[in-house]
Every structure is written in structure tokens, then in C-alpha cells.
Short mmCIF file of C-alpha atoms in Angstrom, two decimals:
data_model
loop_
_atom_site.label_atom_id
_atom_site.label_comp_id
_atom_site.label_asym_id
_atom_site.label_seq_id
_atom_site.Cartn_x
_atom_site.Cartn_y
_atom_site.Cartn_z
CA UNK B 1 -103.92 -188.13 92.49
CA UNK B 2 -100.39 -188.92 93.80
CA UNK B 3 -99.57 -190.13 90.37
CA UNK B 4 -101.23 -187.15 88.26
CA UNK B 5 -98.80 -184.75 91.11
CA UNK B 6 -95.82 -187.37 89.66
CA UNK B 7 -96.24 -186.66 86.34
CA UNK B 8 -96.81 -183.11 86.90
CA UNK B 9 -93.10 -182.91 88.70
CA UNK B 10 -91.61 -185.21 86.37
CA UNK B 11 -92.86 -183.34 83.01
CA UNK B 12 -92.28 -179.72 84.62
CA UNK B 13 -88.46 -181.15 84.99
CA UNK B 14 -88.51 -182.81 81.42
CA UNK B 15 -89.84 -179.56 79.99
CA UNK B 16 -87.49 -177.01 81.96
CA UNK B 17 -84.41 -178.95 80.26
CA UNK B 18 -85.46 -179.94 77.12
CA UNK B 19 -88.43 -178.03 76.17
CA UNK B 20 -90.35 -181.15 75.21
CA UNK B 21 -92.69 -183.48 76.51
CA UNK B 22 -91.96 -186.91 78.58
CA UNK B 23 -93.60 -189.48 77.33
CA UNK B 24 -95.79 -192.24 79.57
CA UNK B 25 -93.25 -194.77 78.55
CA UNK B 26 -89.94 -192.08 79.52
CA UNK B 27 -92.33 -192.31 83.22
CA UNK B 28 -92.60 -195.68 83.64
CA UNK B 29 -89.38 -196.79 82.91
CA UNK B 30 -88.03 -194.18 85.82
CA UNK B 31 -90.61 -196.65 88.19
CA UNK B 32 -88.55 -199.81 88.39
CA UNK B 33 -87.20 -200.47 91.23
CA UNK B 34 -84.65 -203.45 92.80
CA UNK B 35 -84.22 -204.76 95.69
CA UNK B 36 -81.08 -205.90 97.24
CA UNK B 37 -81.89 -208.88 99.20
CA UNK B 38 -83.68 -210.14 96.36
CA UNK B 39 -82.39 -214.05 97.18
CA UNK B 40 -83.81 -213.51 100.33
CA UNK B 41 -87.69 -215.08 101.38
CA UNK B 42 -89.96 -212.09 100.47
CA UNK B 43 -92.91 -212.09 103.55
CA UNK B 44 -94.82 -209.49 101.26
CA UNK B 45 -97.89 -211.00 99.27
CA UNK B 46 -97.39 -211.85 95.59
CA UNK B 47 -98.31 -208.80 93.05
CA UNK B 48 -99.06 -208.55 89.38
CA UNK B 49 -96.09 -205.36 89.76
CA UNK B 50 -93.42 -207.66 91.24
CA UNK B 51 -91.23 -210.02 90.11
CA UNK B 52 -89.90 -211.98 92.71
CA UNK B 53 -87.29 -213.70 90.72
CA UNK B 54 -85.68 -210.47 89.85
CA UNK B 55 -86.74 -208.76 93.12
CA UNK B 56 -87.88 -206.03 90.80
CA UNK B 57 -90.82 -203.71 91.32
CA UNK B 58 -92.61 -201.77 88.63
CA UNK B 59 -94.86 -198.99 89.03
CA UNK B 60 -97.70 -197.98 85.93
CA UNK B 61 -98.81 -194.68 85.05
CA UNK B 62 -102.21 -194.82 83.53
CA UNK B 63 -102.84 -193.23 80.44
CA UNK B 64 -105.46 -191.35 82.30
CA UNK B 65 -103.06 -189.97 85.23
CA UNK B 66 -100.39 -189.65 82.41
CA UNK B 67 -103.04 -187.14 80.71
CA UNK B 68 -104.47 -185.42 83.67
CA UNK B 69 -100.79 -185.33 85.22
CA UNK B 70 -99.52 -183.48 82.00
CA UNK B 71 -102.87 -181.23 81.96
CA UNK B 72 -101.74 -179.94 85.61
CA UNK B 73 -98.62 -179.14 83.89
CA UNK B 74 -99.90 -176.50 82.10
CA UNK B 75 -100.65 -174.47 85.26
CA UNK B 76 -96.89 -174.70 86.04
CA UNK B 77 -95.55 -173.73 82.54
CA UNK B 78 -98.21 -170.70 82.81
CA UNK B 79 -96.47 -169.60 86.24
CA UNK B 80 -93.16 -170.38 84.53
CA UNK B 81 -94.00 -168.36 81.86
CA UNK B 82 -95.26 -164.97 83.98
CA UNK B 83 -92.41 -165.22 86.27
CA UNK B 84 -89.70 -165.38 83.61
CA UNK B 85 -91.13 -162.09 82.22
CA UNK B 86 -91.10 -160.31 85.20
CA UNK B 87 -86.80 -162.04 85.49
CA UNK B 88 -86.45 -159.91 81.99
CA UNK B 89 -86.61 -163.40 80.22
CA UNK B 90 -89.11 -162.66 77.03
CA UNK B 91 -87.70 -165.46 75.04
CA UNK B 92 -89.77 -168.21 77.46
CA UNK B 93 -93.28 -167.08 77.00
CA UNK B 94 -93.18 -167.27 73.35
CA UNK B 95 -91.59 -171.17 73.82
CA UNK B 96 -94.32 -171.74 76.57
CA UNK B 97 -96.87 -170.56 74.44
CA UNK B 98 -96.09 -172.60 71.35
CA UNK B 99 -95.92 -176.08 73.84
CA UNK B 100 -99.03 -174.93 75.61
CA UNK B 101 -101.24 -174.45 72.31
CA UNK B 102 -99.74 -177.97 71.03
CA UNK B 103 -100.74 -179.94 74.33
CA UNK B 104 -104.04 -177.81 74.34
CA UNK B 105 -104.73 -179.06 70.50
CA UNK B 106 -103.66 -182.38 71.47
CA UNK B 107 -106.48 -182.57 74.44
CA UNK B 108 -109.03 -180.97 72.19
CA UNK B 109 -109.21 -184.04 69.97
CA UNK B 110 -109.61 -186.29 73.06
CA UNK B 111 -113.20 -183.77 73.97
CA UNK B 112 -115.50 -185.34 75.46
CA UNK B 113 -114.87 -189.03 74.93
CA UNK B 114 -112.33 -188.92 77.97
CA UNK B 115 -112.68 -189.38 81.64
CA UNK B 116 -114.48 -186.48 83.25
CA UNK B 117 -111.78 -185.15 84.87
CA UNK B 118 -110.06 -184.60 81.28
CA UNK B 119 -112.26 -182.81 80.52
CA UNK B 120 -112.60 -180.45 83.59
CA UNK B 121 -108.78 -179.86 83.27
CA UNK B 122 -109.14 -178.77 79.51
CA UNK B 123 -110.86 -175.98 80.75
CA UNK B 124 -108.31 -174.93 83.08
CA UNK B 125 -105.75 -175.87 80.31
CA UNK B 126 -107.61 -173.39 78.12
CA UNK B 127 -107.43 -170.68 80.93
CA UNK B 128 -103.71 -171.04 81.16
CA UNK B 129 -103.41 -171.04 77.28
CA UNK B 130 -104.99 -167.57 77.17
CA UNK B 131 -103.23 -166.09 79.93
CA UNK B 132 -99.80 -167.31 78.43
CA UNK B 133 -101.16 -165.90 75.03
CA UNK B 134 -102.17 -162.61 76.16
CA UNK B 135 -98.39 -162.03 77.87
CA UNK B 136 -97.26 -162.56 74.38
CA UNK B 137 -99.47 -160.59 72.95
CA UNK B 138 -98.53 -157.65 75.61
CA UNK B 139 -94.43 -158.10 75.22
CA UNK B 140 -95.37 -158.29 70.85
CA UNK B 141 -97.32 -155.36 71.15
CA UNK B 142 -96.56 -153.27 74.45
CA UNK B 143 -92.90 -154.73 75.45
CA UNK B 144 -91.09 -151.99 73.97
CA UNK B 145 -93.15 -149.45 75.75
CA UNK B 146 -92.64 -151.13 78.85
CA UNK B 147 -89.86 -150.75 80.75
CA UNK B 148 -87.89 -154.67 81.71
CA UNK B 149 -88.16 -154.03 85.71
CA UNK B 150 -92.01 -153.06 84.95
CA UNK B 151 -93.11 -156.14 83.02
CA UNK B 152 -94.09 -158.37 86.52
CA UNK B 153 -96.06 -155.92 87.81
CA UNK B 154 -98.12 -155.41 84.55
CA UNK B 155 -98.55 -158.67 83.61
CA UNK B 156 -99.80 -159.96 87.59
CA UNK B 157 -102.29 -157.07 87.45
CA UNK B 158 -103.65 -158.24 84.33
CA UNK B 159 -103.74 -161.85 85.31
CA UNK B 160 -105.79 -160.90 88.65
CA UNK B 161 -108.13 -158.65 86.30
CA UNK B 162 -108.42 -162.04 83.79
CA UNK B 163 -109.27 -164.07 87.30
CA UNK B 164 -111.45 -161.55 88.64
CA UNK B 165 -113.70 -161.86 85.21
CA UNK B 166 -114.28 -165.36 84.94
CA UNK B 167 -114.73 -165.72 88.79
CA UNK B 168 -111.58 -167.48 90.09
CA UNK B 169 -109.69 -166.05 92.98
#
């Protein structure tokens, strides 16, 4: 799970500055590592992740804690997304959106011939989606009704009303 966190951090970074996705192979080339005293005797036991020649040490991201990584993501961007409306920013949800609905369509063709816990995170995914979705909607079809320093506090009571229906807290 320390890895899924990883990617989570890593991506949430990526996206904030480019507005795209890191890719697994983006990840794992951040995870080599040197050492200095690599002439030195090593006392560690051999490993299929170092090179002792080299004194280099790689670390792998699975595909599956690439995907469940990037699916905790999505919880993030949603946060990202509710917070910059209530900063005035209503350029970010619409970006947000558009990502989360690609990553979304991009888990739905993986269903249900992932791991288990892909498929437990799609639904959370999905949760996110609509709540990002529904701000949109609001600040399409509300926003100029609503005054800027008013948007937070209508779009957190909604989200606790959306919470409150399908039993999260």
C-alpha cells in the first residue's frame, strides 16, 4: 500500500503541473538509486533489484499498484477540484472533470478481469466522477446566480447531502 500512496503523490504532482498523467515507466525511472561507496564490499544479501557492479538500486511499481495508486488519485483531483471552486477558480473543475471521466473510461474496460481491489476503487472512482460532474453542472447552470465567495459553501453542502445518500460519512 506504500507504493499505491507513491503513486498517488507522485501523479497528484504530475497532474497539478502538467495536467496529464505519469506513466508507470515516468515512476520507475524516478526509483533508481546509487550508491556512493559502490567499490566498496556490500555486507547486504544479493537482490534481483541491485546491481552490485553499478551499486545501483531499482525499485518496480506493479502495474497493479500503478493502477490502484492512480485510482486513489481521483479522490485527490475531486478535493482539488471542490476547493479550487470555493478559491474562485472555475476553470479547474471543468479540466478535472474531463481527466477524471478519461481515467474512469480507462478503468471501465479493465471491469472485472482485474484484481479485486480495482475493482473496489472503480466504485469510489465513480463516486468522485459524479461529485466532480455535478460541481460542473452547478457552476454551468447555477454559477452565475451564485455569488464567487458563496460557491464553497454550496458545493460542501451538496457533497455532504451526496455522502449522506449513498451512506458514506
Amino acid at each position: 500500500s506504500g507504493l499505491q500512496e507513491y503513486v498517488e503523490a507522485v501523479s497528484f504532482q504530475h497532474f497539478i503541473r502538467t495536467r496529464s498523467l505519469i506513466s508507470m515507466e515516468e515512476i520507475n525511472k524516478q526509483l533508481v538509486f546509487t550508491t556512493e561507496d559502490s567499490g566498496k564490499e556490500n555486507k547486504t544479501p544479493s537482490s534481483d533489484a541491485h546491481d552490485k557492479e553499478s551499486g545501483t538500486w531499482r525499485l518496480r511499481i506493479t502495474p497493479v499498484d500503478y493502477l490502484l495508486g492512480v485510482a486513489d488519485l481521483t479522490g485527490e483531483l475531486m478535493r482539488m477540484c471542490i476547493n479550487s471552486v470555493g478559491n474562485g477558480d472555475i476553470d479547474t473543475p471543468f479540466e478535472v472533470s474531463q481527466f477524471l471521466r478519461q481515467v474512469y473510461d480507462g478503468f471501465s474496460f479493465i471491469g472485472n478481469t482485474g484484481p479485486y481491489e480495482v475493482s473496489k476503487k472503480l466504485y469510489t472512482l465513480k463516486q468522485s466522477l459524479a461529485k466532480v460532474e455535478n460541481a460542473c453542472y452547478a457552476l454551468k447552470v447555477r454559477g452565475s446566480e451564485i455569488p464567487k465567495h458563496m460557491l464553497a459553501d454550496v458545493f460542501s453542502v451538496k457533497t455532504e447531502m451526496i455522502d449522506q445518500e449513498e451512506g458514506i460519512s
